[in-house]
């Protein structure tokens, strides 16, 4: 007690579970860490990077008796499970009171709402299918990627880069990276109908007979042949730095690449450029989100809700996005939007163009089947597109009405 009889406020130890580890990701998390500490609480990190293939979820941690207070996950089934167990704090009243909802793009509002309840705190919005390229290399070989109107036009200039002694494409051949490239190509070549048929909550098996899906595997093979032998097990940010350092012309990844360029002190439109895959008929978007665990004490629940307020605060969103390389999730936090974020915002305005990344819609086991097939196809140069599609058909396990994982 103080001399005046008022209790001394104790700092809460906020355990934060996430799977990020790149320099840009950690810089973005530091924005939130400072906000938590400025609020008088302590940030206790619990990090298991996603590219370690540990596949640990908050459900695993709870089963082990190591429950965090907040966690970074996308799949809606995790939130459904925790909500049914009454382990989650809902955010309907909190976000209605702070005016967040009217400042969110529709796709973000839809993503954070699970079965009619707001159970997620939106953190980022990213374009999955983007190209970042090295300006100096493009100028040296006499090309301008902004002129690309199709994948074929891009491919011709990739060959010019190879002829000039540069690696045309920097990529890591990790399973998740090939998986992301696959759904990016599905959206680009097949548009919203094929994408939603393949990655919807209840996939449509007829999608496996769509000619555009065969074309996806044709392009996977081309990109595999453009990759270097060191691609196996290469982290995505290492591939980004191959483009930054002038070893490769470009990288196809999510626009989180922007954070690595910024961290390297490079300038957009001077050192690098960004664009969607040329000729894209649809664009997958990733919306990273936090979940809030229902604590056993009012003081911890107050700290957890303060964390949510910090995540969506307009000033924090602007700083977080600048560090991460993302686009702020709220319209009133955008300020001076760079061309890469402007490209994404324009995509959000196009009907049926910006679609949720598969982790926000599809069953986890079906995503794993597609990833495994894409990885097998990438690794075996003799495998034909129809063989890969036959493998997907053989492993089809998408009963109507199955729960989204």
Coordinates of N, CA and C in Angstrom, one line a residue, residues 50-267:
X50 N 7.8 -20.3 -37.9 CA 7.0 -21.2 -38.7 C 7.8 -22.0 -39.7
X51 N 9.0 -21.5 -40.1 CA 9.8 -22.2 -41.0 C 10.7 -23.3 -40.4
X52 N 10.5 -23.6 -39.1 CA 11.2 -24.7 -38.5 C 10.5 -26.0 -38.7
X53 N 9.3 -25.9 -39.3 CA 8.4 -27.1 -39.6 C 7.9 -27.7 -38.3
X54 N 8.0 -26.9 -37.2 CA 7.4 -27.5 -35.9 C 5.9 -27.6 -35.9
X55 N 5.2 -26.7 -36.7 CA 3.8 -26.7 -36.8 C 3.1 -26.7 -35.4
X56 N 3.7 -26.0 -34.5 CA 3.1 -25.9 -33.2 C 2.0 -24.8 -33.1
X57 N 0.8 -25.1 -32.6 CA -0.3 -24.2 -32.5 C -0.5 -23.9 -31.0
X58 N -1.3 -22.9 -30.8 CA -1.7 -22.6 -29.4 C -2.4 -23.7 -28.7
X59 N -3.1 -24.5 -29.5 CA -3.8 -25.7 -28.9 C -2.8 -26.7 -28.4
X60 N -1.6 -26.9 -29.1 CA -0.6 -27.7 -28.6 C 0.0 -27.2 -27.3
X61 N 0.2 -25.9 -27.3 CA 0.8 -25.3 -26.1 C -0.2 -25.4 -24.9
X62 N -1.4 -25.3 -25.1 CA -2.4 -25.5 -24.0 C -2.4 -26.9 -23.5
X63 N -2.3 -27.9 -24.4 CA -2.2 -29.3 -24.0 C -1.0 -29.6 -23.2
X64 N 0.1 -28.8 -23.5 CA 1.3 -29.0 -22.7 C 1.4 -28.2 -21.4
X65 N 0.3 -27.4 -21.2 CA 0.2 -26.6 -20.0 C 1.0 -25.3 -20.1
X66 N 1.3 -24.9 -21.3 CA 2.0 -23.6 -21.5 C 1.2 -22.7 -22.3
X67 N 0.1 -22.2 -21.8 CA -0.8 -21.4 -22.5 C -0.3 -19.9 -22.6
X68 N -0.2 -19.3 -23.8 CA 0.1 -17.9 -23.8 C -1.1 -17.0 -23.5
X69 N -0.9 -15.7 -23.4 CA -2.0 -14.8 -23.2 C -2.6 -14.3 -24.6
X70 N -1.7 -14.1 -25.6 CA -2.1 -13.8 -26.9 C -1.3 -14.6 -27.9
X71 N -1.9 -14.9 -29.0 CA -1.2 -15.7 -30.0 C -1.5 -15.3 -31.4
X72 N -0.6 -15.5 -32.3 CA -0.7 -15.1 -33.7 C -1.0 -16.3 -34.6
X73 N -2.2 -16.4 -35.0 CA -2.7 -17.5 -35.9 C -3.7 -17.0 -36.9
X74 N -3.7 -17.7 -38.1 CA -4.8 -17.4 -39.1 C -5.9 -18.4 -39.1
X75 N -5.7 -19.7 -39.0 CA -6.8 -20.6 -39.3 C -8.0 -20.5 -38.4
X76 N -9.2 -20.3 -39.0 CA -10.4 -20.1 -38.2 C -10.8 -21.2 -37.3
X77 N -10.4 -22.5 -37.6 CA -10.8 -23.6 -36.8 C -10.2 -23.5 -35.4
X78 N -9.0 -23.0 -35.3 CA -8.4 -22.8 -34.0 C -9.2 -21.9 -33.1
X79 N -9.7 -20.8 -33.7 CA -10.6 -19.9 -32.9 C -11.9 -20.5 -32.6
X80 N -12.5 -21.3 -33.5 CA -13.7 -22.0 -33.2 C -13.5 -22.9 -32.0
X81 N -12.5 -23.7 -32.0 CA -12.2 -24.7 -31.0 C -12.1 -23.9 -29.6
X82 N -11.3 -22.9 -29.6 CA -11.0 -22.2 -28.3 C -12.3 -21.5 -27.9
X83 N -13.1 -20.9 -28.8 CA -14.3 -20.3 -28.5 C -15.3 -21.3 -27.8
X84 N -15.4 -22.5 -28.4 CA -16.3 -23.5 -27.8 C -15.8 -23.9 -26.4
X85 N -14.5 -23.8 -26.2 CA -14.0 -24.1 -24.8 C -14.1 -22.9 -23.9
X86 N -14.6 -21.8 -24.4 CA -14.7 -20.6 -23.6 C -13.3 -20.1 -23.1
X87 N -12.4 -20.2 -24.0 CA -11.0 -19.8 -23.7 C -10.6 -18.5 -24.4
X88 N -11.5 -17.9 -25.2 CA -11.2 -16.7 -26.0 C -12.0 -15.5 -25.5
X89 N -11.4 -14.4 -25.5 CA -12.1 -13.1 -25.3 C -12.7 -12.7 -26.7
X90 N -14.0 -12.3 -26.7 CA -14.6 -11.8 -27.9 C -14.4 -10.3 -28.0
X91 N -14.5 -9.7 -29.2 CA -14.1 -8.4 -29.4 C -15.2 -7.5 -30.0
X92 N -16.4 -8.0 -30.1 CA -17.5 -7.3 -30.7 C -17.7 -5.9 -30.0
X93 N -17.9 -5.9 -28.7 CA -18.1 -4.7 -28.0 C -16.9 -3.8 -28.0
X94 N -15.7 -4.3 -27.9 CA -14.5 -3.5 -27.8 C -14.3 -2.8 -29.1
X95 N -14.4 -3.5 -30.3 CA -14.2 -2.9 -31.6 C -15.3 -2.0 -32.0
X96 N -16.5 -2.2 -31.5 CA -17.6 -1.3 -31.8 C -17.4 0.0 -31.1
X97 N -16.9 -0.1 -29.8 CA -16.7 1.1 -29.0 C -15.6 2.0 -29.5
X98 N -14.5 1.4 -30.0 CA -13.3 2.2 -30.4 C -13.4 2.6 -31.9
X99 N -14.5 2.3 -32.6 CA -14.6 2.8 -34.0 C -13.8 2.1 -35.0
X100 N -13.2 0.9 -34.7 CA -12.4 0.2 -35.6 C -13.1 -0.3 -36.8
X101 N -14.3 -0.9 -36.6 CA -15.0 -1.6 -37.7 C -15.3 -0.8 -38.9
X102 N -15.7 0.4 -38.8 CA -16.0 1.2 -40.0 C -14.7 1.7 -40.7
X103 N -13.6 1.4 -40.1 CA -12.3 1.8 -40.8 C -11.6 0.6 -41.4
X104 N -12.3 -0.6 -41.4 CA -11.6 -1.8 -41.9 C -12.1 -2.1 -43.3
X105 N -11.3 -2.6 -44.2 CA -11.7 -3.2 -45.5 C -12.7 -4.4 -45.3
X106 N -13.6 -4.6 -46.2 CA -14.5 -5.7 -46.0 C -13.9 -7.0 -45.8
X107 N -12.8 -7.3 -46.6 CA -12.2 -8.6 -46.4 C -11.6 -8.8 -45.1
X108 N -11.1 -7.7 -44.4 CA -10.6 -7.8 -43.1 C -11.7 -8.0 -42.1
X109 N -12.8 -7.3 -42.2 CA -13.9 -7.5 -41.3 C -14.4 -9.0 -41.4
X110 N -14.5 -9.5 -42.6 CA -15.0 -10.9 -42.8 C -14.0 -11.9 -42.1
X111 N -12.7 -11.6 -42.2 CA -11.7 -12.5 -41.7 C -11.7 -12.6 -40.2
X112 N -11.9 -11.5 -39.5 CA -11.8 -11.5 -38.1 C -13.1 -12.0 -37.4
X113 N -14.2 -12.2 -38.2 CA -15.5 -12.6 -37.7 C -15.6 -14.1 -38.0
X114 N -15.8 -14.9 -36.9 CA -15.9 -16.3 -36.9 C -17.3 -16.7 -36.4
X115 N -18.1 -17.2 -37.3 CA -19.5 -17.7 -36.9 C -20.2 -16.5 -36.2
X116 N -20.1 -15.3 -36.8 CA -20.9 -14.2 -36.3 C -20.3 -13.5 -35.1
X117 N -19.2 -13.9 -34.6 CA -18.5 -13.2 -33.5 C -17.1 -12.8 -33.9
X118 N -16.7 -11.6 -33.4 CA -15.4 -11.1 -33.7 C -14.4 -11.7 -32.7
X119 N -13.6 -12.6 -33.2 CA -12.7 -13.3 -32.3 C -11.2 -13.1 -32.6
X120 N -10.9 -12.2 -33.6 CA -9.5 -12.0 -34.0 C -9.2 -10.5 -34.0
X121 N -8.0 -10.2 -33.7 CA -7.4 -8.8 -33.7 C -6.6 -8.7 -35.0
X122 N -7.0 -8.0 -36.0 CA -6.3 -7.9 -37.3 C -5.0 -7.2 -37.1
X123 N -3.9 -7.8 -37.7 CA -2.6 -7.2 -37.5 C -2.0 -6.7 -38.8
X124 N -2.2 -7.5 -39.9 CA -1.6 -7.1 -41.2 C -2.6 -7.4 -42.3
X125 N -2.3 -6.8 -43.4 CA -2.9 -7.3 -44.7 C -1.7 -7.2 -45.7
X126 N -1.6 -8.4 -46.4 CA -0.5 -8.6 -47.4 C -1.1 -9.1 -48.7
X127 N -0.4 -8.8 -49.8 CA -0.7 -9.4 -51.1 C 0.2 -10.6 -51.2
X128 N -0.3 -11.8 -51.3 CA 0.5 -13.0 -51.4 C 1.3 -13.1 -52.7
X129 N 0.7 -12.7 -53.8 CA 1.3 -13.0 -55.2 C 1.9 -11.7 -55.7
X130 N 3.1 -11.4 -55.3 CA 3.7 -10.2 -55.8 C 5.1 -10.5 -56.3
X131 N 5.6 -9.6 -57.1 CA 7.0 -9.6 -57.6 C 7.7 -8.4 -57.1
X132 N 8.9 -8.6 -56.5 CA 9.8 -7.5 -56.2 C 11.0 -7.7 -57.1
X133 N 11.5 -6.7 -57.8 CA 12.6 -6.9 -58.7 C 13.7 -5.8 -58.5
X134 N 14.9 -6.1 -58.9 CA 16.0 -5.3 -58.7 C 16.1 -4.3 -59.9
X135 N 16.0 -3.0 -59.6 CA 16.0 -2.0 -60.7 C 17.3 -2.0 -61.5
X136 N 18.5 -2.1 -60.8 CA 19.7 -2.0 -61.5 C 19.9 -3.2 -62.5
X137 N 19.5 -4.4 -62.1 CA 19.6 -5.5 -63.0 C 18.7 -5.3 -64.2
X138 N 17.5 -4.9 -63.9 CA 16.5 -4.7 -65.0 C 17.1 -3.7 -66.0
X139 N 17.6 -2.6 -65.5 CA 18.2 -1.5 -66.4 C 19.4 -2.1 -67.2
X140 N 20.2 -2.8 -66.5 CA 21.4 -3.4 -67.2 C 21.0 -4.3 -68.4
X141 N 20.0 -5.1 -68.2 CA 19.7 -6.0 -69.3 C 18.6 -5.4 -70.3
X142 N 18.2 -4.1 -70.0 CA 17.3 -3.4 -70.9 C 15.9 -3.9 -70.9
X143 N 15.4 -4.2 -69.7 CA 14.0 -4.5 -69.6 C 13.3 -3.6 -68.6
X144 N 12.0 -3.6 -68.7 CA 11.1 -2.9 -67.7 C 10.0 -3.8 -67.3
X145 N 10.1 -4.4 -66.1 CA 9.0 -5.3 -65.7 C 7.6 -4.7 -65.7
X146 N 7.5 -3.4 -65.6 CA 6.2 -2.8 -65.6 C 5.5 -2.9 -67.0
X147 N 6.3 -3.3 -68.0 CA 5.7 -3.6 -69.3 C 5.1 -5.0 -69.4
X148 N 5.4 -5.9 -68.4 CA 4.9 -7.2 -68.5 C 3.3 -7.2 -68.4
X149 N 2.7 -7.8 -69.4 CA 1.2 -8.0 -69.4 C 0.8 -9.4 -69.2
X150 N 1.8 -10.3 -69.2 CA 1.4 -11.8 -69.1 C 2.6 -12.5 -68.5
X151 N 2.4 -13.7 -68.0 CA 3.5 -14.5 -67.5 C 4.5 -14.8 -68.6
X152 N 4.0 -15.0 -69.8 CA 4.9 -15.3 -71.0 C 5.8 -14.2 -71.2
X153 N 5.3 -12.9 -71.1 CA 6.2 -11.8 -71.3 C 7.3 -11.7 -70.2
X154 N 6.9 -12.0 -69.0 CA 7.8 -12.1 -67.9 C 8.9 -13.1 -68.1
X155 N 8.4 -14.3 -68.6 CA 9.3 -15.4 -68.8 C 10.4 -15.1 -69.9
X156 N 10.0 -14.4 -70.9 CA 11.0 -14.0 -71.9 C 12.1 -13.1 -71.3
X157 N 11.8 -12.2 -70.4 CA 12.8 -11.3 -69.8 C 13.5 -12.1 -68.7
X158 N 12.9 -13.1 -68.1 CA 13.7 -13.9 -67.2 C 14.8 -14.6 -67.9
X159 N 14.5 -15.1 -69.1 CA 15.6 -15.7 -69.9 C 16.7 -14.7 -70.3
X160 N 16.3 -13.5 -70.5 CA 17.3 -12.4 -70.8 C 18.2 -12.2 -69.6
X161 N 17.7 -12.3 -68.4 CA 18.5 -12.2 -67.2 C 19.4 -13.3 -67.0
X162 N 19.0 -14.5 -67.3 CA 19.9 -15.7 -67.3 C 21.0 -15.5 -68.3
X163 N 20.7 -15.1 -69.5 CA 21.7 -14.9 -70.5 C 22.7 -13.9 -70.1
X164 N 22.3 -12.9 -69.3 CA 23.2 -11.8 -68.8 C 24.0 -12.3 -67.6
X165 N 23.8 -13.5 -67.1 CA 24.6 -14.0 -66.0 C 24.0 -13.8 -64.7
X166 N 22.7 -13.5 -64.6 CA 22.0 -13.3 -63.4 C 21.0 -14.5 -63.1
X167 N 20.8 -14.8 -61.9 CA 19.7 -15.7 -61.6 C 18.4 -15.1 -61.9
X168 N 17.5 -15.6 -62.7 CA 16.3 -14.9 -63.0 C 15.3 -14.9 -61.9
X169 N 15.3 -15.9 -61.0 CA 14.3 -16.0 -59.9 C 15.0 -16.5 -58.7
X170 N 14.9 -15.7 -57.6 CA 15.4 -16.2 -56.3 C 14.2 -16.8 -55.5
X171 N 14.4 -18.0 -55.1 CA 13.3 -18.7 -54.4 C 13.9 -19.7 -53.4
X172 N 13.1 -19.9 -52.3 CA 13.4 -21.0 -51.4 C 12.4 -22.1 -51.7
X173 N 12.9 -23.3 -51.9 CA 12.1 -24.5 -52.2 C 11.6 -25.2 -51.0
X174 N 11.3 -24.4 -49.9 CA 10.6 -25.0 -48.8 C 9.2 -25.3 -49.1
X175 N 8.6 -26.3 -48.5 CA 7.3 -26.7 -48.8 C 6.3 -25.6 -48.8
X176 N 6.3 -24.7 -47.8 CA 5.3 -23.7 -47.7 C 5.5 -22.6 -48.8
X177 N 6.8 -22.4 -49.2 CA 7.0 -21.4 -50.2 C 6.5 -21.9 -51.6
X178 N 6.7 -23.2 -51.8 CA 6.1 -23.7 -53.1 C 4.6 -23.8 -53.0
X179 N 4.1 -24.0 -51.8 CA 2.6 -24.0 -51.6 C 2.0 -22.6 -51.9
X180 N 2.7 -21.5 -51.4 CA 2.3 -20.2 -51.6 C 2.4 -19.8 -53.1
X181 N 3.4 -20.3 -53.8 CA 3.6 -20.0 -55.2 C 2.4 -20.7 -55.9
X182 N 2.0 -21.9 -55.5 CA 1.0 -22.6 -56.1 C -0.3 -21.9 -56.1
X183 N -0.7 -21.5 -54.8 CA -2.1 -20.8 -54.8 C -2.0 -19.4 -55.4
X184 N -0.8 -18.8 -55.5 CA -0.7 -17.5 -56.2 C -0.9 -17.8 -57.7
X185 N -0.4 -18.9 -58.2 CA -0.6 -19.2 -59.7 C -2.1 -19.6 -59.9
X186 N -2.7 -20.3 -59.0 CA -4.1 -20.6 -59.1 C -5.0 -19.4 -59.3
X187 N -4.7 -18.4 -58.4 CA -5.4 -17.1 -58.5 C -5.1 -16.4 -59.8
X188 N -3.8 -16.3 -60.2 CA -3.4 -15.6 -61.3 C -4.0 -16.2 -62.6
X189 N -3.9 -17.5 -62.8 CA -4.3 -18.2 -64.0 C -5.8 -18.6 -64.0
X190 N -6.3 -19.0 -62.9 CA -7.6 -19.5 -62.8 C -8.7 -18.5 -62.4
X191 N -8.3 -17.4 -61.8 CA -9.2 -16.4 -61.3 C -10.0 -16.9 -60.1
X192 N -11.0 -16.1 -59.8 CA -11.7 -16.3 -58.5 C -12.5 -17.6 -58.5
X193 N -13.0 -18.1 -59.7 CA -13.8 -19.3 -59.7 C -13.0 -20.5 -59.4
X194 N -11.9 -20.7 -60.1 CA -11.0 -21.8 -59.8 C -10.4 -21.7 -58.3
X195 N -10.0 -20.6 -58.0 CA -9.4 -20.4 -56.6 C -10.4 -20.7 -55.5
X196 N -11.6 -20.2 -55.6 CA -12.6 -20.5 -54.6 C -13.1 -22.0 -54.6
X197 N -13.1 -22.6 -55.8 CA -13.5 -24.0 -55.9 C -12.4 -24.9 -55.3
X198 N -11.2 -24.5 -55.4 CA -10.1 -25.3 -54.9 C -9.8 -25.0 -53.4
X199 N -9.9 -23.8 -53.0 CA -9.6 -23.4 -51.6 C -10.7 -22.9 -50.7
X200 N -11.9 -23.2 -51.2 CA -13.1 -22.9 -50.3 C -13.2 -23.8 -49.1
X201 N -14.2 -23.4 -48.3 CA -14.4 -24.2 -47.1 C -14.8 -25.7 -47.4
X202 N -15.6 -25.8 -48.6 CA -15.9 -27.1 -49.1 C -15.5 -27.1 -50.5
X203 N -14.3 -27.6 -50.8 CA -13.7 -27.6 -52.2 C -14.6 -28.4 -53.1
X204 N -14.5 -28.1 -54.4 CA -15.3 -28.7 -55.4 C -14.3 -29.6 -56.2
X205 N -14.5 -30.9 -56.2 CA -13.6 -31.8 -56.9 C -13.5 -31.5 -58.4
X206 N -14.5 -30.9 -59.0 CA -14.5 -30.6 -60.4 C -13.4 -29.6 -60.7
X207 N -12.9 -28.9 -59.7 CA -11.8 -27.9 -60.0 C -10.5 -28.7 -60.4
X208 N -10.4 -29.9 -60.1 CA -9.2 -30.7 -60.4 C -9.2 -31.0 -61.9
X209 N -10.3 -30.8 -62.6 CA -10.3 -31.1 -64.1 C -10.3 -29.8 -64.9
X210 N -10.1 -28.6 -64.2 CA -10.0 -27.4 -64.9 C -8.7 -27.3 -65.6
X211 N -8.7 -26.9 -66.9 CA -7.4 -26.8 -67.7 C -6.5 -25.8 -67.0
X212 N -7.0 -24.8 -66.4 CA -6.1 -23.8 -65.8 C -5.3 -24.4 -64.6
X213 N -5.8 -25.4 -64.0 CA -5.0 -26.1 -62.9 C -3.8 -26.8 -63.5
X214 N -4.0 -27.4 -64.7 CA -2.9 -28.0 -65.4 C -1.8 -27.0 -65.7
X215 N -2.3 -25.8 -66.1 CA -1.4 -24.7 -66.5 C -0.6 -24.2 -65.3
X216 N -1.2 -24.3 -64.1 CA -0.5 -23.9 -62.9 C 0.7 -24.8 -62.7
X217 N 0.6 -26.1 -62.9 CA 1.7 -27.0 -62.8 C 2.8 -26.8 -63.9
X218 N 2.3 -26.4 -65.1 CA 3.2 -26.1 -66.2 C 4.1 -24.9 -65.7
X219 N 3.5 -23.9 -65.1 CA 4.3 -22.8 -64.6 C 5.2 -23.1 -63.4
X220 N 4.7 -24.0 -62.6 CA 5.5 -24.4 -61.5 C 6.8 -25.1 -62.0
X221 N 6.7 -25.9 -63.0 CA 7.8 -26.5 -63.6 C 8.8 -25.5 -64.2
X222 N 8.3 -24.5 -64.9 CA 9.1 -23.4 -65.4 C 9.9 -22.7 -64.3
X223 N 9.2 -22.4 -63.2 CA 9.9 -21.7 -62.1 C 10.9 -22.6 -61.5
X224 N 10.6 -23.9 -61.4 CA 11.6 -24.8 -60.8 C 12.8 -24.9 -61.6
X225 N 12.7 -24.9 -62.9 CA 13.8 -24.9 -63.8 C 14.6 -23.6 -63.8
X226 N 14.0 -22.5 -63.4 CA 14.7 -21.2 -63.3 C 15.4 -21.1 -62.0
X227 N 15.1 -21.9 -61.0 CA 15.7 -21.8 -59.7 C 17.1 -22.4 -59.7
X228 N 17.9 -22.0 -58.7 CA 19.3 -22.5 -58.6 C 19.3 -23.7 -57.7
X229 N 20.4 -24.5 -57.7 CA 20.5 -25.6 -56.9 C 20.5 -25.3 -55.4
X230 N 20.8 -24.1 -55.0 CA 20.8 -23.8 -53.6 C 19.4 -23.4 -53.1
X231 N 18.4 -23.6 -53.9 CA 17.0 -23.2 -53.5 C 16.5 -24.1 -52.3
X232 N 16.9 -25.3 -52.3 CA 16.4 -26.2 -51.3 C 16.6 -25.7 -49.9
X233 N 15.6 -25.6 -49.1 CA 15.6 -25.2 -47.7 C 16.1 -23.8 -47.5
X234 N 16.1 -23.0 -48.5 CA 16.4 -21.5 -48.4 C 15.3 -20.8 -47.8
X235 N 15.5 -20.0 -46.8 CA 14.5 -19.1 -46.2 C 14.1 -18.1 -47.1
X236 N 12.8 -17.6 -47.0 CA 12.3 -16.6 -48.0 C 13.1 -15.3 -47.9
X237 N 13.5 -14.9 -46.7 CA 14.2 -13.6 -46.6 C 15.6 -13.7 -47.1
X238 N 16.2 -14.9 -47.1 CA 17.5 -15.1 -47.7 C 17.3 -14.9 -49.2
X239 N 16.3 -15.5 -49.8 CA 16.0 -15.3 -51.2 C 15.8 -13.8 -51.5
X240 N 15.1 -13.1 -50.7 CA 14.9 -11.6 -50.9 C 16.2 -10.9 -50.9
X241 N 17.1 -11.3 -50.1 CA 18.4 -10.6 -50.0 C 19.3 -11.0 -51.2
X242 N 19.0 -12.1 -51.9 CA 19.7 -12.4 -53.2 C 19.3 -11.4 -54.2
X243 N 18.1 -10.9 -54.2 CA 17.6 -9.9 -55.1 C 18.2 -8.5 -54.7
X244 N 18.1 -8.3 -53.4 CA 18.7 -7.0 -52.9 C 20.1 -6.8 -53.2
X245 N 20.9 -7.9 -53.1 CA 22.4 -7.8 -53.3 C 22.8 -7.9 -54.8
X246 N 21.8 -8.1 -55.7 CA 22.1 -8.1 -57.1 C 22.5 -9.4 -57.7
X247 N 22.2 -10.5 -57.0 CA 22.4 -11.9 -57.5 C 21.3 -12.3 -58.4
X248 N 20.1 -11.9 -58.1 CA 18.9 -12.3 -58.9 C 18.1 -11.2 -59.3
X249 N 17.3 -11.4 -60.4 CA 16.5 -10.3 -61.0 C 15.3 -10.1 -60.1
X250 N 14.6 -11.1 -59.6 CA 13.4 -10.9 -58.9 C 13.1 -12.1 -58.0
X251 N 12.0 -11.9 -57.2 CA 11.4 -12.9 -56.3 C 9.9 -12.8 -56.4
X252 N 9.3 -14.0 -56.4 CA 7.8 -14.0 -56.3 C 7.5 -14.5 -54.9
X253 N 6.8 -13.7 -54.1 CA 6.5 -14.0 -52.7 C 5.4 -13.0 -52.3
X254 N 5.0 -13.1 -51.0 CA 4.1 -12.1 -50.5 C 4.8 -10.8 -50.4
X255 N 4.0 -9.7 -50.3 CA 4.7 -8.4 -50.3 C 5.3 -8.0 -48.9
X256 N 5.4 -9.0 -48.0 CA 6.2 -8.8 -46.9 C 7.7 -8.7 -47.2
X257 N 8.1 -9.0 -48.5 CA 9.4 -8.7 -49.0 C 9.8 -7.3 -48.7
X258 N 8.8 -6.4 -48.8 CA 9.1 -4.9 -48.7 C 9.8 -4.6 -47.4
X259 N 9.5 -5.3 -46.3 CA 10.2 -5.0 -45.1 C 11.7 -5.3 -45.1
X260 N 12.1 -6.3 -45.9 CA 13.5 -6.6 -46.0 C 14.2 -5.6 -46.8
X261 N 13.6 -5.1 -47.9 CA 14.2 -4.0 -48.7 C 14.4 -2.8 -47.9
X262 N 13.4 -2.4 -47.1 CA 13.4 -1.2 -46.2 C 14.5 -1.4 -45.2
X263 N 14.6 -2.6 -44.6 CA 15.6 -2.9 -43.5 C 17.0 -2.8 -44.1
X264 N 17.2 -3.0 -45.4 CA 18.5 -2.9 -46.1 C 18.8 -1.5 -46.5
X265 N 17.9 -0.6 -46.2 CA 18.1 0.8 -46.6 C 17.9 1.1 -48.1
X266 N 17.1 0.3 -48.8 CA 16.8 0.5 -50.2 C 15.6 1.3 -50.4
X267 N 15.5 2.0 -51.5 CA 14.4 2.9 -51.8 C 13.5 2.3 -53.0

